[in-house]
Amino acid sequence: MEALRIKAVRKKFGPLEVLKGISLDLEEGDFLVLLGPSGCGKSTLLALIAGLEDITAGEIHIGDVIANDLHPRDRNIAMVFQSYALYPSMTVHANMAFGLKMRGVSTADQDEAVKRVADMLDIGHLLERKPGQLSGGQRQRVAMGRALVRDPMLFLFDEPLSNLDAKLRVQMRSEIKKLHNRLQTTVVYVTHDQVEAMTLATKIAVMQAGEIQQYAPPEEIYNRPANAFVAGFVGSPQMNFLPGRLERGNGDPRLRIEPANGATECTIPIGSLVESSLGNGEEVIVGIRPESIRPAGSSSTFTFDAAIELVEMTGADTLATFILGGHEMMARLPAEEKPALGDRIGLSFDPASVHLFDRHTTVRLN
Amino acid sequence: MAKSLQRTKRIHDWVAYGVAIFFLFFGLAPIVWLIITSFKSEGEIVNTVLTYYPHNPIATNYVDIWRQSAFPTLMMNSLQTTIMTVVICVTVGTLASYSFSQYRFPGKYALLLFYLVVRMFPAVLMIIPLFLIMRFFGLLDTSLGLALAYTSFLLPLFIWMMKGFFDALPPDLEKAARIDGCTRIGALVRVILPLVRNGLAATAIFVAIASWNEYLFALMLTTSSGSRTWPVGLQLMIGEFQLPWGLLAAGGVISIIPVVILFALVQQTMVRGLTSGAVKG
Ligand SMILES: Nc1ncnc2c1ncn2[C@@H]1O[C@H](COP(=O)(O)OP(=O)(O)OP(=O)(O)O)[C@@H](O)[C@H]1O
Ligand SMILES: [Mg+2]
């Protein structure tokens, strides 16, 4: 069954159109991540689903009811805020029980639900404290607990982990993942952290400027980004982009990289990478992920020499910046590769891993 | 070197204390003198020989003003007016300042600014129009009329002060409460107000004290003992040929007692409310 259906939803704040026609469907048990840069309208979309803001146009269905005119309370949702928004004057127990109390659940049932969730999240010993007496991580758990006790149809998370330190964030991320695996709840989760998005999501909606750029499972977002924006936004370090031209002479089609700064030209044979509909001389953007670039000598078919401009060791791997055809690029090499600055080393990549985008529309071509 | 530094510091301390004591004297001396005078007999007050404390302290001034004048009625009227003013300001002002703080709506800034500008005109300018309005509505010489007149300048103050407290709140609280099942008003009452209660108490007391002590509007808008407040009543005791200093002083002391008690009761809350303005934790 569909847990959430959004149809051509628009939202204006005065003259400013923040959401420009959003449509997406979500199956029950799905984990949807809204991913996008700051200000693209993620929180606004979440607020519309929650009923905290009015919809300018379009429809939102939650379960099998149209939620457009429903009060937030009647939408069968729960929400976790970035600021946690715990009620400072109430104990943790009262915070978690508040939603149940407002719905007229008996005290005994409230206590039972709070206890069940508190055990699950390991916050049983904090129940009598006030939010002010908790650490950031504990507050975060309480905020999750407050959402979980209600057992709603849909969970909404607005960047719930962004106020935690890096280590705690990773830990909570896996806990959320485990919880989701166990409870099979339907989740809409806002973040601008792409690692969070890739690890948690069953579906990702990449947004930009109030529009969905691509709505697909994480592997597809990563392996077949629909346009240059998605390609550049997902993946770290960022995908390398080069301006190029398609050449169909006699023989295999090739990509001619347009050189910059007076560098020598280079061409990449791309075999059957593109459809034959793509004409000769077509202007394209060539995208190569840093992790697709390997030291030369492996079985890859395209090999080249490049001068190393910068070496960054992350411990797990080595990030090498080099110049190809006058363009700065980055490769993510195994940690045992330790090129020195200024070295010329042999690098290679599989032409099949190249992404091609239209230079003018930035839409994916292969 | 160190020594002279220390000496400079000591001199600075003395200067600071001197200035503080000087202004403290200016503020407190009249009140002390008022209290002293209230315990003197008429003869001692008008005596050409100045006495710095009552040589035979008496309480007759207090007994007389309470028994033989309309003073108790004046106090009751003042109390009634003050309570009405506070109730109006707290209900209307809380709702208004909350929406000014948390919501966007057309004309918001213009309105806020307007409230500030209203405060800048001297009260005298407003008296005649207010008088006409009150007469039109038949509110002249009533406690309610006077309370409404007070709100004309106390409500803007209330709104601006409370807006500061609401501004300090995290904006997501109301949203969380609404998702948990509250209406907007419900969220305000159940979640928001408990957080600003110190500030609310402080602001309400500000308003209460201001309306308790107000003189000018009361003088113009009340004409009978049915609604006259104590500052006006006390002033009217000054006759053409007599100046009952002792009674006036006793009346003055009695009427500041509620203010002092109120302040003592909530002093801690009030200071906390005014300085923190916050909800930390
Ligand atoms: N109440 C509002 N009135 C007017 N404009 C608003 C309002 N709320 C948000 N906006 C605007 O809408 C746009 C989208 O805001 P939104 O909060 O949805 O962004 P976001 O994607 O959540 O960003 P972030 O990652 O920074 O949280 C922004 O340009 C913002 O300024
Ligand atoms: Mg946001």
Short mmCIF file of C-alpha atoms and ligand atoms in Angstrom, two decimals, chain A residues 13 16 18 37-45 53 159 192, chain B residues 104, ligand 1:
data_model
loop_
_atom_site.label_atom_id
_atom_site.label_comp_id
_atom_site.label_asym_id
_atom_site.label_seq_id
_atom_site.Cartn_x
_atom_site.Cartn_y
_atom_site.Cartn_z
CA PHE A 13 5.60 32.27 0.61
CA LEU A 16 8.42 33.45 -3.54
CA VAL A 18 9.65 27.61 -2.72
CA PRO A 37 21.52 21.86 -0.64
CA SER A 38 20.49 24.40 1.96
CA GLY A 39 17.40 26.38 1.06
CA CYS A 40 16.11 23.98 -1.60
CA GLY A 41 12.81 23.48 0.22
CA LYS A 42 13.31 20.19 2.10
CA SER A 43 12.04 21.46 5.43
CA THR A 44 9.18 23.21 3.71
CA LEU A 45 8.09 19.97 2.04
CA GLU A 53 2.08 24.96 6.64
CA GLU A 159 18.00 16.71 9.97
CA HIS A 192 21.94 17.47 3.32
CA ARG B 104 4.42 36.39 9.68
N1 LIG C 1 7.93 30.98 6.58
C1 LIG C 1 8.64 31.33 5.50
N2 LIG C 1 8.41 32.50 4.87
C2 LIG C 1 9.10 32.86 3.77
N3 LIG C 1 10.08 32.13 3.24
C3 LIG C 1 10.38 30.96 3.81
C4 LIG C 1 9.68 30.50 4.98
N4 LIG C 1 10.20 29.30 5.33
C5 LIG C 1 11.16 29.04 4.43
N5 LIG C 1 11.28 30.02 3.53
C6 LIG C 1 12.19 30.05 2.36
O1 LIG C 1 11.96 28.89 1.63
C7 LIG C 1 13.17 28.36 1.14
C8 LIG C 1 13.29 26.91 1.51
O2 LIG C 1 13.43 26.81 2.90
P1 LIG C 1 13.59 25.42 3.62
O3 LIG C 1 13.63 25.71 5.08
O4 LIG C 1 12.56 24.49 3.16
O5 LIG C 1 15.02 24.97 3.12
P2 LIG C 1 15.81 23.64 3.47
O6 LIG C 1 15.96 22.88 2.21
O7 LIG C 1 15.19 22.94 4.61
O8 LIG C 1 17.23 24.23 3.89
P3 LIG C 1 18.20 23.77 5.08
O9 LIG C 1 18.97 22.62 4.58
O10 LIG C 1 19.05 24.98 5.24
O11 LIG C 1 17.35 23.48 6.27
C9 LIG C 1 14.27 29.24 1.68
O12 LIG C 1 14.66 30.11 0.65
C10 LIG C 1 13.63 30.00 2.79
O13 LIG C 1 14.18 31.27 2.91
#
